[in-house]
C-alpha atoms as one frame of an Amber mdcrd trajectory, in Angstrom:
protein
   0.010  -0.004   0.001   1.425   3.430  -1.013   0.524   6.882   0.190  -0.543
   9.314  -2.561   0.401  12.999  -1.889   0.055  16.334  -3.534   3.226  18.442
  -3.806   1.938  20.995  -1.248   1.271  18.269   1.381   4.533  16.351   1.044
   5.421  16.693   4.754   2.002  15.562   5.911   2.141  12.657   3.516   5.525
  11.463   4.887   4.131  11.533   8.465   1.032   9.625   7.394   3.178   7.106
   5.497   5.380   6.477   8.474   2.345   5.987  10.738   0.839   3.523   8.300
   4.124   1.623   7.998   4.510   1.425  11.795   0.940   0.201  12.119   1.509
  -2.528   9.533   4.748  -3.637  11.248   3.010  -3.881  14.633   0.169  -5.804
  13.042   2.644  -8.280  11.468   4.636  -8.703  14.748   1.543  -9.337  16.875
   1.111 -13.116  17.394  -2.106 -14.626  16.168  -4.785 -15.070  18.754  -4.563
 -18.440  20.578  -0.882 -18.846  19.747   0.730 -21.796  21.520   3.280 -21.138
  24.204   5.551 -23.593  26.013   5.867 -22.357  29.619   9.255 -23.044  31.265
   7.607 -22.890  34.671   4.188 -23.125  36.287   2.586 -21.410  39.271   1.015
 -23.648  41.911  -1.817 -21.569  43.341  -2.355 -24.032  46.274  -4.404 -21.968
  48.804  -3.732 -18.513  47.359  -7.446 -17.749  47.401  -7.267 -17.589  51.202
  -4.343 -15.163  51.883  -5.446 -14.530  55.477  -5.070 -18.252  56.263  -1.549
 -18.745  54.847   0.288 -18.887  58.185  -2.445 -20.890  59.850  -2.278 -23.481
  56.995   1.514 -23.503  57.181   1.401 -24.305  60.910  -1.354 -26.911  60.461
   0.368 -28.785  57.618   3.773 -28.584  59.368   2.278 -30.223  62.489   0.577
 -32.867  60.284   3.857 -33.564  58.427   5.774 -33.992  61.711   3.055 -36.334
  63.011   3.182 -38.388  59.823   6.956 -38.719  60.064   6.933 -39.620  63.785
   3.933 -41.973  63.551   4.959 -43.946  60.476   8.633 -43.812  61.449   7.792
 -45.378  64.826   5.695 -48.159  63.233   8.516 -48.844  60.777  11.119 -49.032
  63.607   9.161 -51.344  65.914   8.388 -53.750  63.068  12.124 -53.991  62.369
  13.440 -54.076  65.954  10.867 -56.082  67.927  11.411 -59.882  67.610   7.700
 -60.534  68.274   6.737 -58.585  65.163   8.910 -60.537  62.659   5.908 -61.948
  60.806   4.701 -61.367  57.203   1.848 -59.086  58.378   4.179 -56.735  60.251
   6.822 -56.928  57.569   4.256 -55.590  55.090   3.028 -53.015  57.623   6.601
 -51.730  58.147   7.061 -51.323  54.357   3.692 -49.614  54.125   4.662 -47.099
  56.801   7.975 -46.359  55.027   6.022 -45.903  51.777   3.712 -43.381  53.444
   6.679 -41.279  54.527   8.026 -41.231  50.978   4.566 -40.612  49.489   3.707
 -37.564  51.629   7.261 -36.176  51.286   6.737 -35.687  47.528   3.929 -33.205
  48.205   4.050 -31.604  51.664   7.614 -30.103  51.824   7.022 -28.240  48.524
   3.624 -26.981  49.761   5.064 -25.854  53.092   7.821 -23.936  51.287   5.199
 -22.248  49.109   3.050 -21.240  52.097   6.084 -19.915  53.981   7.822 -17.964
  51.196   4.773 -17.121  49.040   6.876 -18.227  46.047   4.619 -20.510  44.089
   6.582 -21.008  40.867   7.774 -24.467  39.928   9.833 -25.316  36.878   8.452
 -27.605  34.196  11.108 -30.255  34.996  10.372 -30.086  38.766   6.653 -30.313
  38.095   7.173 -33.394  35.887   9.415 -35.005  38.496   6.896 -34.375  41.259
   4.089 -35.910  39.211   6.219 -38.902  38.201   7.261 -39.750  41.803   3.735
 -39.132  43.074   2.235 -41.497  40.480   4.903 -44.164  41.055   4.457 -44.125
  44.850   0.657 -44.042  44.375   0.881 -47.181  42.217   3.132 -48.828  44.843
   0.539 -48.068  47.541  -2.216 -49.675  45.417  -0.139 -52.830  44.898   1.026
 -52.991  48.541  -2.564 -52.696  49.826  -3.499 -55.605  47.564  -0.565 -57.681
  48.894  -1.613 -56.923  52.471  -5.189 -58.094  51.623  -3.761 -61.308  50.133
  -1.713 -61.859  53.295  -4.814 -61.596  55.442  -6.707 -63.900  53.070  -4.024
 -66.571  53.379  -3.816 -66.198  57.175  -7.564 -66.521  57.744  -8.790 -68.712
  54.870  -5.768 -71.047  54.584  -4.012 -70.958  57.999  -2.264 -74.336  57.506
  -0.637 -73.245  54.203   0.060 -69.714  55.440   3.653 -70.244  56.792   4.635
 -72.108  53.632   3.093 -69.703  51.109   3.927 -66.408  52.882   7.559 -67.140
  53.713  10.189 -64.408  53.937  11.398 -64.859  50.330   7.877 -64.580  48.939
   7.194 -61.463  51.075  10.361 -59.756  49.812   9.398 -60.591  46.201   5.864
 -59.253  46.633   7.091 -56.010  48.228   9.816 -55.576  45.571   7.258 -56.159
  42.848   4.938 -53.557  44.460   7.742 -50.948  44.469   9.037 -51.643  40.965
   5.792 -52.590  39.164   4.501 -49.099  38.415   7.783 -47.398  37.558   7.977
 -47.913  33.736   4.269 -47.254  33.223   4.255 -44.065  35.266   7.434 -42.730
  33.639   5.753 -43.229  30.259   2.551 -41.664  31.602   4.393 -38.551  32.793
   6.256 -38.234  29.502   2.953 -38.556  27.619   1.337 -35.753  29.628   4.296
 -33.318  29.484   4.830 -33.909  25.767   1.467 -32.120  25.199   1.452 -28.491
  24.126   0.482 -25.962  26.778  -1.082 -22.640  25.871  -2.439 -19.592  27.636
  -2.232 -19.628  31.420   0.519 -21.359  33.389  -1.456 -21.260  36.653  -2.094
 -24.646  38.236  -5.085 -24.396  40.551  -3.833 -27.106  42.933  -1.193 -27.641
  45.647   0.881 -30.137  43.641   1.354 -31.229  40.010  -1.460 -33.729  39.582
  -2.960 -35.026  36.342  -6.356 -33.228  36.245  -5.046 -29.623  36.758  -2.157
 -30.165  34.323  -4.467 -31.443  31.597  -6.613 -28.305  31.980  -3.623 -26.283
  30.743  -3.000 -28.489  27.693  -4.374 -27.134  24.433  -5.580 -29.088  21.471
  -5.964 -32.270  23.526  -8.597 -34.578  22.070 -11.128 -36.576  24.050  -9.358
 -39.778  22.998  -5.971 -38.568  24.307  -7.465 -37.353  27.569  -9.356 -40.647
  28.007  -6.163 -42.611  27.396  -4.296 -40.583  30.007  -6.963 -41.334  32.615
  -7.147 -45.023  31.654  -3.430 -45.474  32.107  -3.475 -43.504  35.364  -6.342
 -45.507  36.823  -5.363 -48.886  35.502  -2.743 -49.432  38.172  -5.267 -48.371
  40.812  -8.347 -50.228  39.596  -6.634 -53.577  38.991  -5.583 -54.090  42.666
  -8.932 -52.886  44.017 -11.053 -55.829  42.677  -8.365 -58.208  44.060  -8.810
 -56.589  47.495 -12.599 -56.928  47.208 -12.363 -60.610  46.267  -9.932 -61.298
  49.100 -12.095 -59.624  51.708 -15.321 -61.189  50.463 -13.730 -64.600  51.023
 -12.243 -63.471  54.344 -15.661 -62.267  55.630 -17.312 -65.463  54.425 -14.703
 -67.528  56.334 -14.972 -65.410  59.471 -18.741 -65.762  59.636 -18.342 -69.552
  59.646 -16.065 -69.512  62.700 -17.847 -71.185  65.697 -16.364 -68.944  68.438
 -17.544 -65.345  68.853 -14.111 -64.449  70.235 -12.386 -65.768  67.162 -14.724
 -63.814  64.889 -14.167 -60.599  66.847 -10.374 -61.056  66.724 -10.380 -61.765
  62.962 -12.627 -58.778  62.241 -10.428 -56.517  64.385  -7.331 -57.572  62.404
  -8.962 -56.931  59.028 -10.983 -53.822  59.819  -7.864 -51.649  60.191  -6.716
 -52.501  56.693 -10.245 -52.014  55.277 -10.394 -48.477  56.742  -7.131 -47.516
  55.072  -8.243 -49.074  51.746 -11.583 -47.187  51.852  -9.863 -43.829  52.620
  -7.267 -44.151  49.861  -9.227 -45.767  47.061 -12.488 -43.917  47.755 -11.023
 -40.426  47.572  -8.631 -41.209  44.667 -11.376 -42.833  42.572 -13.792 -39.922
  43.053 -11.030 -37.431  42.173  -9.973 -39.110  38.931 -13.201 -40.643  37.627
 -15.878 -38.073  38.429 -16.925 -35.708  35.584 -14.823 -32.523  35.472 -16.423
 -29.050  35.501 -15.027 -25.524  35.600 -15.733 -25.266  39.341 -14.279 -28.667
  40.333 -10.808 -27.409  41.357 -11.791 -26.663  44.942 -13.391 -30.125  45.332
 -10.322 -31.770  43.763  -8.080 -30.085  46.387 -10.209 -31.315  49.297 -10.387
 -34.869  47.919  -6.646 -34.880  47.178  -5.957 -34.037  50.836  -7.557 -37.343
  51.806  -5.338 -39.662  49.759  -2.147 -37.556  50.029  -2.308 -36.530  53.685
  -5.189 -38.156  55.595  -4.196 -41.761  54.841  -0.549 -41.349  55.895  -1.683
 -39.420  59.005  -4.244 -41.961  60.184  -2.310 -45.089  59.176  -0.248 -45.370
  62.392  -3.283 -44.577  64.570  -5.514 -47.086  62.825  -2.977 -49.907  63.014
  -1.501 -49.072  66.430  -4.578 -48.292  68.497  -6.394 -51.431  67.264  -3.459
 -53.798  67.568  -2.321 -55.145  70.950   1.008 -56.483  69.553   1.952 -53.065
  68.192   1.024 -51.321  71.474   3.037 -53.854  73.441   6.056 -53.394  71.167
   5.688 -49.586  71.379   5.634 -49.694  75.234   8.707 -51.920  75.163  10.521
 -49.437  72.843   9.595 -46.448  75.067  10.849 -48.265  78.184  14.187 -48.852
  76.507
């Protein structure tokens, strides 16, 4: 486009020409609307919508984290040190307590730092690493809960074969399989999610890098891709759950056939602790990942996530210790020493 000028208005024409040229250059430099951007870092909003509660939440979660470390650490120690607790059930319980410490340490220290310093940025690599470790440890917890249910099934339904089937070597293999089983799948799952293109906002409306809030930032993701991500994420959780249900249906059936009321009460007491932990973990996780997502679901996701990331590790020592005479006896012995 050229500016047409009369000889008398040459100066005015030059000014108009320059303005038009600048306007065209700005128009060409402006990125098209909806242009894709690859953020190098994200912002975890956690509880930024309640600024007046920041220090209260910091103190609350710090106390919870210390309680989780002390509680699960104590259970882990007494299952390793007390000779009376060198059985498959307590071997699995010790590993479960150690897992809970690792599991909560992926989320809580980062959240406490954010609440204390008000610095909520997290790099893309750190976010991917947090998600990967969280998913791997979550898969390990699913498998370990299934192994613990199988242990109770063998102890109650097949007591004569129990010492032969659940020997030390088998227990080590089952625990090792639980820890290693989800690693390759969850590394691939994390790579699949972070290979997506992200556009627009880099704000994660959550307190850690979880699958649902990260997928909300991805652009151009099809329903098929999103469904596949959730299928892979839930597969490692939903496969152990039916095994737990089958184990406990047979356990309950066997317990009800016991002639003595004392024996039934003792068997139910042993299994009820594990069932409470299973219900807390699988119930909240399943609702979080499988319920339909809406624009206003972020707040509900945070509350539900608190159950399977913090509540289960917090209540685990209380549930197993307060309802178990052997653990209480071993704890008293440790405190006396």
